[in-house]
Amino acid sequence: MAGWLARLPVRARLTAWYVVLLAVILAALGSFLLLRLRADLVAEVDKALDAQAAGILTDSESGLDAMPGASVAGLPRGETAAQLLSPSGEVRDRAGAAAPARSLLTPVMLRQVLAGQQVRAEVRSGPNEARYRVLGLRQAGRGAPTVLVVAAPLADVDRSVERLRLLLLVAGPIALLLAGGGGWLLARVALRPVGRMTEQAEAIGADRLHDRVSVPDATDELTRLARTLNGMLDRIERGVVEQRRFVADASHELRTPLAVMRAELEVALRADDPAADASEVLGSAAEEVARMSKIVDDLLTLAHRDENSLELLLAPIDLGEIATEVAGKLRPLAEEGGLQLVVEAPSVPVVADQARLTQVVTNLVDNAVKYTGASGSVRVRVWDEAGGSGLAVTDTGPGIGPEDLPKVFDRFFRLDAARTRARGGSGLGLAICKELVEAHGGRIWAESIPGTGSTFAFTLPAQPPAAVHQPAP
């Protein structure tokens, strides 16, 4: 049944489960009412039997056991009955129209009464096997004890119980039908906002990512669902916008060197003697090709990182040694610009990809050298702490404004687009640093005071997380 219901619409399923639950409740309540009604009516019959038995005993002046031939008195005429039994079960006397000639008590009941117990039971008697409620009492006297049995028919009790059962059988389905109709209408009203949100969500496409579903004016699950959908649409829109900007920026970055190469080649081909300028043109073209190759490599690295497929060749390496090697390679560039490059790099062992980590340190130091003016300084510091190892590059350059500081690790972001492009930058260096450090399970950040300088630093854990992707052996 559950599989069949799962294929129905939500409204039908809610109504079906509501009707099934109500049917179970009505069945349980009806059974309780029937049992309770019968128990109460039988209790009233027992009270009447107690009164009748007390009346008979009161009217017997010398006790029933001393009057074996006396007529049992005190019962109204009709279907009620009374018997006076001997210890052997013989009927000594009886009264009432329904009193049979044989004992109303079974031998087991008779023994229980003679043992001093008061017996109440339901028996069948008469040609129609009508049901009776009987009360058996032991009466002790000067002779052998006798047993008094009074009985009352249960026909009225059965009729009342049957009347209630028929009423429940008729009223129950009607109540279920009305409840099912009401549940269907309530489910329709309750799910109307879901239908509206579904229609609005279906209308949102690539050209309408700014649209949102309407949020119901309530504080319930549907409101939470609408807000969750809108939040998801916000994230999708941001992702699409970033992807579009990424493609546009990448196209722009690749178009610039291609245009330079094309222009230089066209000029060289129009010259009177193309062979004379071939060496210079080929050298310039090689530089532009190298620049494009670097951009393509960076884009591939970012793409692998986005797909969580960036492979890292993890091994124990020395972070201080990497910092010293990078500083040694970039020192001529710093000295050419009149900068002082200071390195504080003690031996700090880490587990990382040496090529990727060298790329991070190179990007950070190269940026600091490029952005620091003459007579400035760049300081590279390596440290080792209990929580992990790290490296910081501090410069005395112009600094970064607070409005730009949160964006420095964004892809294709430049503080000075014209100057950076002139120096060969693509706006991907710091974004690459961020992705590579985080791929190692580390953290990278930037601090800056405008007019004073900036610090770029990263930390690596003592051991990379298990989720770091490594190539198969």
mmCIF file of N, CA and C in Angstrom, residues 372-470:
data_model
loop_
_atom_site.group_PDB
_atom_site.id
_atom_site.type_symbol
_atom_site.label_atom_id
_atom_site.label_comp_id
_atom_site.label_asym_id
_atom_site.label_seq_id
_atom_site.Cartn_x
_atom_site.Cartn_y
_atom_site.Cartn_z
ATOM 1 N N THR A 372 56.181 47.167 -4.697
ATOM 2 C CA THR A 372 56.928 48.004 -3.753
ATOM 3 C C THR A 372 57.836 48.962 -4.521
ATOM 4 N N GLY A 373 57.751 50.218 -4.195
ATOM 5 C CA GLY A 373 58.538 51.230 -4.910
ATOM 6 C C GLY A 373 60.014 51.182 -4.552
ATOM 7 N N ALA A 374 60.792 52.031 -5.263
ATOM 8 C CA ALA A 374 62.233 52.096 -5.013
ATOM 9 C C ALA A 374 62.504 52.486 -3.568
ATOM 10 N N SER A 375 63.640 51.993 -3.052
ATOM 11 C CA SER A 375 64.081 52.230 -1.673
ATOM 12 C C SER A 375 63.185 51.546 -0.649
ATOM 13 N N GLY A 376 62.286 50.690 -1.102
ATOM 14 C CA GLY A 376 61.440 49.943 -0.176
ATOM 15 C C GLY A 376 62.086 48.636 0.217
ATOM 16 N N SER A 377 61.339 47.811 0.931
ATOM 17 C CA SER A 377 61.872 46.526 1.377
ATOM 18 C C SER A 377 60.766 45.469 1.349
ATOM 19 N N VAL A 378 61.200 44.253 1.158
ATOM 20 C CA VAL A 378 60.305 43.077 1.184
ATOM 21 C C VAL A 378 60.918 42.075 2.158
ATOM 22 N N ARG A 379 60.117 41.622 3.078
ATOM 23 C CA ARG A 379 60.598 40.695 4.111
ATOM 24 C C ARG A 379 59.825 39.379 4.006
ATOM 25 N N VAL A 380 60.568 38.277 3.927
ATOM 26 C CA VAL A 380 59.979 36.933 3.880
ATOM 27 C C VAL A 380 60.322 36.237 5.190
ATOM 28 N N ARG A 381 59.284 35.810 5.902
ATOM 29 C CA ARG A 381 59.507 35.193 7.220
ATOM 30 C C ARG A 381 58.798 33.849 7.276
ATOM 31 N N VAL A 382 59.512 32.839 7.770
ATOM 32 C CA VAL A 382 58.976 31.482 7.926
ATOM 33 C C VAL A 382 58.936 31.155 9.400
ATOM 34 N N TRP A 383 57.868 30.524 9.859
ATOM 35 C CA TRP A 383 57.758 30.158 11.274
ATOM 36 C C TRP A 383 57.177 28.760 11.424
ATOM 37 N N ASP A 384 57.382 28.225 12.591
ATOM 38 C CA ASP A 384 56.871 26.887 12.922
ATOM 39 C C ASP A 384 56.260 26.947 14.316
ATOM 40 N N GLU A 385 54.961 26.618 14.404
ATOM 41 C CA GLU A 385 54.263 26.639 15.685
ATOM 42 C C GLU A 385 53.592 25.294 15.917
ATOM 43 N N ALA A 386 53.013 25.150 17.113
ATOM 44 C CA ALA A 386 52.380 23.878 17.463
ATOM 45 C C ALA A 386 51.213 23.557 16.536
ATOM 46 N N GLY A 387 50.466 24.592 16.120
ATOM 47 C CA GLY A 387 49.303 24.354 15.275
ATOM 48 C C GLY A 387 49.627 24.184 13.812
ATOM 49 N N GLY A 388 50.871 24.419 13.392
ATOM 50 C CA GLY A 388 51.242 24.295 11.995
ATOM 51 C C GLY A 388 52.357 25.254 11.640
ATOM 52 N N SER A 389 52.741 25.221 10.376
ATOM 53 C CA SER A 389 53.824 26.060 9.879
ATOM 54 C C SER A 389 53.261 27.117 8.952
ATOM 55 N N GLY A 390 54.039 28.191 8.738
ATOM 56 C CA GLY A 390 53.539 29.246 7.894
ATOM 57 C C GLY A 390 54.635 30.105 7.321
ATOM 58 N N LEU A 391 54.194 30.980 6.387
ATOM 59 C CA LEU A 391 55.114 31.908 5.731
ATOM 60 C C LEU A 391 54.385 33.220 5.517
ATOM 61 N N ALA A 392 55.076 34.325 5.733
ATOM 62 C CA ALA A 392 54.496 35.651 5.540
ATOM 63 C C ALA A 392 55.442 36.494 4.699
ATOM 64 N N VAL A 393 54.858 37.270 3.763
ATOM 65 C CA VAL A 393 55.617 38.191 2.924
ATOM 66 C C VAL A 393 55.095 39.593 3.205
ATOM 67 N N THR A 394 55.972 40.449 3.733
ATOM 68 C CA THR A 394 55.590 41.810 4.115
ATOM 69 C C THR A 394 56.358 42.807 3.261
ATOM 70 N N ASP A 395 55.631 43.785 2.702
ATOM 71 C CA ASP A 395 56.288 44.803 1.875
ATOM 72 C C ASP A 395 55.991 46.189 2.425
ATOM 73 N N THR A 396 56.683 47.177 1.910
ATOM 74 C CA THR A 396 56.479 48.575 2.307
ATOM 75 C C THR A 396 55.864 49.368 1.152
ATOM 76 N N GLY A 397 55.037 48.682 0.366
ATOM 77 C CA GLY A 397 54.426 49.309 -0.793
ATOM 78 C C GLY A 397 53.281 50.226 -0.424
ATOM 79 N N PRO A 398 52.451 50.615 -1.412
ATOM 80 C CA PRO A 398 51.380 51.584 -1.163
ATOM 81 C C PRO A 398 50.246 51.038 -0.314
ATOM 82 N N GLY A 399 50.172 49.716 -0.139
ATOM 83 C CA GLY A 399 49.089 49.145 0.656
ATOM 84 C C GLY A 399 47.822 48.951 -0.164
ATOM 85 N N ILE A 400 46.825 48.365 0.478
ATOM 86 C CA ILE A 400 45.549 48.038 -0.177
ATOM 87 C C ILE A 400 44.425 48.658 0.637
ATOM 88 N N GLY A 401 43.513 49.316 -0.038
ATOM 89 C CA GLY A 401 42.390 49.945 0.643
ATOM 90 C C GLY A 401 41.452 48.910 1.253
ATOM 91 N N PRO A 402 40.733 49.284 2.319
ATOM 92 C CA PRO A 402 39.838 48.326 2.975
ATOM 93 C C PRO A 402 38.723 47.834 2.065
ATOM 94 N N GLU A 403 38.348 48.638 1.060
ATOM 95 C CA GLU A 403 37.280 48.203 0.152
ATOM 96 C C GLU A 403 37.781 47.156 -0.840
ATOM 97 N N ASP A 404 39.101 47.114 -1.087
ATOM 98 C CA ASP A 404 39.660 46.154 -2.037
ATOM 99 C C ASP A 404 40.270 44.932 -1.361
ATOM 100 N N LEU A 405 40.573 45.031 -0.092
ATOM 101 C CA LEU A 405 41.260 43.936 0.596
ATOM 102 C C LEU A 405 40.490 42.607 0.514
ATOM 103 N N PRO A 406 39.148 42.592 0.685
ATOM 104 C CA PRO A 406 38.440 41.299 0.588
ATOM 105 C C PRO A 406 38.446 40.697 -0.812
ATOM 106 N N LYS A 407 38.837 41.464 -1.829
ATOM 107 C CA LYS A 407 38.745 40.988 -3.211
ATOM 108 C C LYS A 407 40.077 40.534 -3.782
ATOM 109 N N VAL A 408 41.153 40.672 -3.017
ATOM 110 C CA VAL A 408 42.478 40.455 -3.609
ATOM 111 C C VAL A 408 42.680 39.007 -4.055
ATOM 112 N N PHE A 409 41.932 38.062 -3.487
ATOM 113 C CA PHE A 409 42.084 36.662 -3.880
ATOM 114 C C PHE A 409 41.055 36.249 -4.928
ATOM 115 N N ASP A 410 40.260 37.200 -5.434
ATOM 116 C CA ASP A 410 39.304 36.889 -6.495
ATOM 117 C C ASP A 410 40.035 36.729 -7.817
ATOM 118 N N ARG A 411 39.459 35.919 -8.682
ATOM 119 C CA ARG A 411 40.072 35.660 -9.981
ATOM 120 C C ARG A 411 39.964 36.889 -10.887
ATOM 121 N N PHE A 412 41.055 37.230 -11.521
ATOM 122 C CA PHE A 412 41.174 38.352 -12.445
ATOM 123 C C PHE A 412 41.003 39.713 -11.760
ATOM 124 N N PHE A 413 41.121 39.758 -10.445
ATOM 125 C CA PHE A 413 41.021 41.051 -9.762
ATOM 126 C C PHE A 413 42.386 41.738 -9.793
ATOM 127 N N ARG A 414 42.366 43.056 -10.136
ATOM 128 C CA ARG A 414 43.591 43.851 -10.167
ATOM 129 C C ARG A 414 43.355 45.159 -9.429
ATOM 130 N N LEU A 415 44.351 45.574 -8.672
ATOM 131 C CA LEU A 415 44.267 46.888 -8.029
ATOM 132 C C LEU A 415 44.493 47.988 -9.065
ATOM 133 N N ASP A 416 45.396 47.737 -9.999
ATOM 134 C CA ASP A 416 45.693 48.696 -11.068
ATOM 135 C C ASP A 416 45.793 47.885 -12.346
ATOM 136 N N ALA A 417 44.666 47.796 -13.074
ATOM 137 C CA ALA A 417 44.606 46.905 -14.226
ATOM 138 C C ALA A 417 45.634 47.258 -15.276
ATOM 139 N N ALA A 418 45.776 48.558 -15.568
ATOM 140 C CA ALA A 418 46.692 48.959 -16.630
ATOM 141 C C ALA A 418 48.132 48.618 -16.275
ATOM 142 N N ARG A 419 48.526 48.968 -15.035
ATOM 143 C CA ARG A 419 49.918 48.740 -14.642
ATOM 144 C C ARG A 419 50.217 47.241 -14.544
ATOM 145 N N THR A 420 49.240 46.473 -14.024
ATOM 146 C CA THR A 420 49.468 45.043 -13.853
ATOM 147 C C THR A 420 49.595 44.346 -15.188
ATOM 148 N N ARG A 421 48.721 44.736 -16.153
ATOM 149 C CA ARG A 421 48.800 44.108 -17.462
ATOM 150 C C ARG A 421 50.121 44.460 -18.136
ATOM 151 N N ALA A 422 50.573 45.713 -17.895
ATOM 152 C CA ALA A 422 51.838 46.116 -18.497
ATOM 153 C C ALA A 422 52.995 45.286 -17.973
ATOM 154 N N ARG A 423 52.885 44.838 -16.730
ATOM 155 C CA ARG A 423 53.944 44.024 -16.141
ATOM 156 C C ARG A 423 53.733 42.526 -16.404
ATOM 157 N N GLY A 424 52.698 42.201 -17.152
ATOM 158 C CA GLY A 424 52.504 40.803 -17.495
ATOM 159 C C GLY A 424 51.571 40.053 -16.578
ATOM 160 N N GLY A 425 50.967 40.698 -15.618
ATOM 161 C CA GLY A 425 50.071 40.009 -14.697
ATOM 162 C C GLY A 425 48.714 39.745 -15.324
ATOM 163 N N SER A 426 48.077 38.668 -14.875
ATOM 164 C CA SER A 426 46.760 38.305 -15.406
ATOM 165 C C SER A 426 45.661 38.418 -14.364
ATOM 166 N N GLY A 427 46.011 38.722 -13.128
ATOM 167 C CA GLY A 427 44.999 38.774 -12.081
ATOM 168 C C GLY A 427 44.644 37.411 -11.527
ATOM 169 N N LEU A 428 45.448 36.383 -11.831
ATOM 170 C CA LEU A 428 45.170 35.024 -11.362
ATOM 171 C C LEU A 428 46.146 34.554 -10.291
ATOM 172 N N GLY A 429 47.216 35.303 -10.070
ATOM 173 C CA GLY A 429 48.262 34.824 -9.157
ATOM 174 C C GLY A 429 47.779 34.560 -7.752
ATOM 175 N N LEU A 430 47.130 35.557 -7.131
ATOM 176 C CA LEU A 430 46.660 35.369 -5.758
ATOM 177 C C LEU A 430 45.521 34.366 -5.679
ATOM 178 N N ALA A 431 44.698 34.307 -6.732
ATOM 179 C CA ALA A 431 43.633 33.293 -6.750
ATOM 180 C C ALA A 431 44.234 31.896 -6.777
ATOM 181 N N ILE A 432 45.301 31.711 -7.554
ATOM 182 C CA ILE A 432 45.997 30.425 -7.574
ATOM 183 C C ILE A 432 46.571 30.103 -6.192
ATOM 184 N N CYS A 433 47.190 31.110 -5.549
ATOM 185 C CA CYS A 433 47.740 30.894 -4.199
ATOM 186 C C CYS A 433 46.660 30.408 -3.239
ATOM 187 N N LYS A 434 45.516 31.059 -3.276
ATOM 188 C CA LYS A 434 44.420 30.695 -2.369
ATOM 189 C C LYS A 434 43.974 29.248 -2.607
ATOM 190 N N GLU A 435 43.779 28.875 -3.867
ATOM 191 C CA GLU A 435 43.306 27.529 -4.158
ATOM 192 C C GLU A 435 44.332 26.472 -3.782
ATOM 193 N N LEU A 436 45.600 26.742 -4.041
ATOM 194 C CA LEU A 436 46.638 25.752 -3.723
ATOM 195 C C LEU A 436 46.818 25.594 -2.214
ATOM 196 N N VAL A 437 46.803 26.697 -1.482
ATOM 197 C CA VAL A 437 46.943 26.598 -0.022
ATOM 198 C C VAL A 437 45.761 25.848 0.572
ATOM 199 N N GLU A 438 44.566 26.172 0.133
ATOM 200 C CA GLU A 438 43.383 25.484 0.665
ATOM 201 C C GLU A 438 43.354 24.018 0.236
ATOM 202 N N ALA A 439 43.904 23.707 -0.932
ATOM 203 C CA ALA A 439 43.992 22.310 -1.350
ATOM 204 C C ALA A 439 44.881 21.508 -0.412
ATOM 205 N N HIS A 440 45.858 22.166 0.214
ATOM 206 C CA HIS A 440 46.712 21.515 1.211
ATOM 207 C C HIS A 440 46.068 21.483 2.593
ATOM 208 N N GLY A 441 44.877 22.025 2.716
ATOM 209 C CA GLY A 441 44.241 22.095 4.033
ATOM 210 C C GLY A 441 44.664 23.291 4.848
ATOM 211 N N GLY A 442 45.294 24.272 4.195
ATOM 212 C CA GLY A 442 45.779 25.446 4.917
ATOM 213 C C GLY A 442 44.871 26.647 4.763
ATOM 214 N N ARG A 443 45.376 27.801 5.196
ATOM 215 C CA ARG A 443 44.612 29.055 5.151
ATOM 216 C C ARG A 443 45.539 30.177 4.719
ATOM 217 N N ILE A 444 45.008 31.090 3.891
ATOM 218 C CA ILE A 444 45.784 32.231 3.409
ATOM 219 C C ILE A 444 44.988 33.495 3.660
ATOM 220 N N TRP A 445 45.660 34.590 3.973
ATOM 221 C CA TRP A 445 44.976 35.842 4.249
ATOM 222 C C TRP A 445 45.895 37.021 3.926
ATOM 223 N N ALA A 446 45.291 38.198 3.927
ATOM 224 C CA ALA A 446 46.044 39.420 3.629
ATOM 225 C C ALA A 446 45.716 40.477 4.656
ATOM 226 N N GLU A 447 46.719 41.275 5.027
ATOM 227 C CA GLU A 447 46.555 42.404 5.935
ATOM 228 C C GLU A 447 47.248 43.610 5.307
ATOM 229 N N SER A 448 46.668 44.793 5.463
ATOM 230 C CA SER A 448 47.282 45.954 4.826
ATOM 231 C C SER A 448 46.848 47.239 5.507
ATOM 232 N N ILE A 449 47.760 48.192 5.502
ATOM 233 C CA ILE A 449 47.481 49.561 5.949
ATOM 234 C C ILE A 449 47.854 50.477 4.787
ATOM 235 N N PRO A 450 46.877 51.174 4.196
ATOM 236 C CA PRO A 450 47.185 52.038 3.048
ATOM 237 C C PRO A 450 48.295 53.028 3.380
ATOM 238 N N GLY A 451 49.270 53.120 2.459
ATOM 239 C CA GLY A 451 50.397 54.023 2.646
ATOM 240 C C GLY A 451 51.522 53.433 3.451
ATOM 241 N N THR A 452 51.335 52.293 4.052
ATOM 242 C CA THR A 452 52.371 51.681 4.900
ATOM 243 C C THR A 452 52.903 50.384 4.307
ATOM 244 N N GLY A 453 52.010 49.550 3.798
ATOM 245 C CA GLY A 453 52.447 48.278 3.234
ATOM 246 C C GLY A 453 51.412 47.192 3.451
ATOM 247 N N SER A 454 51.762 46.001 2.977
ATOM 248 C CA SER A 454 50.840 44.870 3.050
ATOM 249 C C SER A 454 51.591 43.628 3.497
ATOM 250 N N THR A 455 50.823 42.680 4.041
ATOM 251 C CA THR A 455 51.370 41.380 4.433
ATOM 252 C C THR A 455 50.448 40.290 3.885
ATOM 253 N N PHE A 456 51.043 39.345 3.179
ATOM 254 C CA PHE A 456 50.320 38.162 2.708
ATOM 255 C C PHE A 456 50.940 36.964 3.400
ATOM 256 N N ALA A 457 50.092 36.143 4.017
ATOM 257 C CA ALA A 457 50.608 35.026 4.804
ATOM 258 C C ALA A 457 49.723 33.802 4.604
ATOM 259 N N PHE A 458 50.324 32.647 4.835
ATOM 260 C CA PHE A 458 49.545 31.403 4.795
ATOM 261 C C PHE A 458 50.099 30.447 5.839
ATOM 262 N N THR A 459 49.263 29.547 6.266
ATOM 263 C CA THR A 459 49.651 28.500 7.210
ATOM 264 C C THR A 459 49.295 27.146 6.622
ATOM 265 N N LEU A 460 50.061 26.130 6.987
ATOM 266 C CA LEU A 460 49.807 24.752 6.572
ATOM 267 C C LEU A 460 49.708 23.877 7.811
ATOM 268 N N PRO A 461 48.818 22.900 7.805
ATOM 269 C CA PRO A 461 48.722 22.003 8.961
ATOM 270 C C PRO A 461 49.936 21.087 9.050
ATOM 271 N N ALA A 462 50.156 20.553 10.238
ATOM 272 C CA ALA A 462 51.288 19.645 10.415
ATOM 273 C C ALA A 462 51.154 18.429 9.507
ATOM 274 N N GLN A 463 49.921 17.952 9.329
ATOM 275 C CA GLN A 463 49.639 16.864 8.407
ATOM 276 C C GLN A 463 48.465 17.270 7.535
ATOM 277 N N PRO A 464 48.548 17.096 6.205
ATOM 278 C CA PRO A 464 47.424 17.472 5.343
ATOM 279 C C PRO A 464 46.208 16.614 5.641
ATOM 280 N N PRO A 465 44.993 17.104 5.446
ATOM 281 C CA PRO A 465 43.793 16.327 5.715
ATOM 282 C C PRO A 465 43.680 15.115 4.803
ATOM 283 N N ALA A 466 42.916 14.126 5.237
ATOM 284 C CA ALA A 466 42.780 12.894 4.449
ATOM 285 C C ALA A 466 42.093 13.141 3.131
ATOM 286 N N ALA A 467 41.317 14.260 3.030
ATOM 287 C CA ALA A 467 40.558 14.540 1.817
ATOM 288 C C ALA A 467 41.426 15.085 0.687
ATOM 289 N N VAL A 468 42.711 15.395 0.964
ATOM 290 C CA VAL A 468 43.589 15.924 -0.076
ATOM 291 C C VAL A 468 43.746 14.872 -1.177
ATOM 292 N N HIS A 469 43.523 15.292 -2.422
ATOM 293 C CA HIS A 469 43.553 14.359 -3.555
ATOM 294 C C HIS A 469 44.987 14.138 -3.996
ATOM 295 N N GLN A 470 45.372 12.869 -4.022
ATOM 296 C CA GLN A 470 46.716 12.512 -4.484
ATOM 297 C C GLN A 470 46.595 11.590 -5.685
#
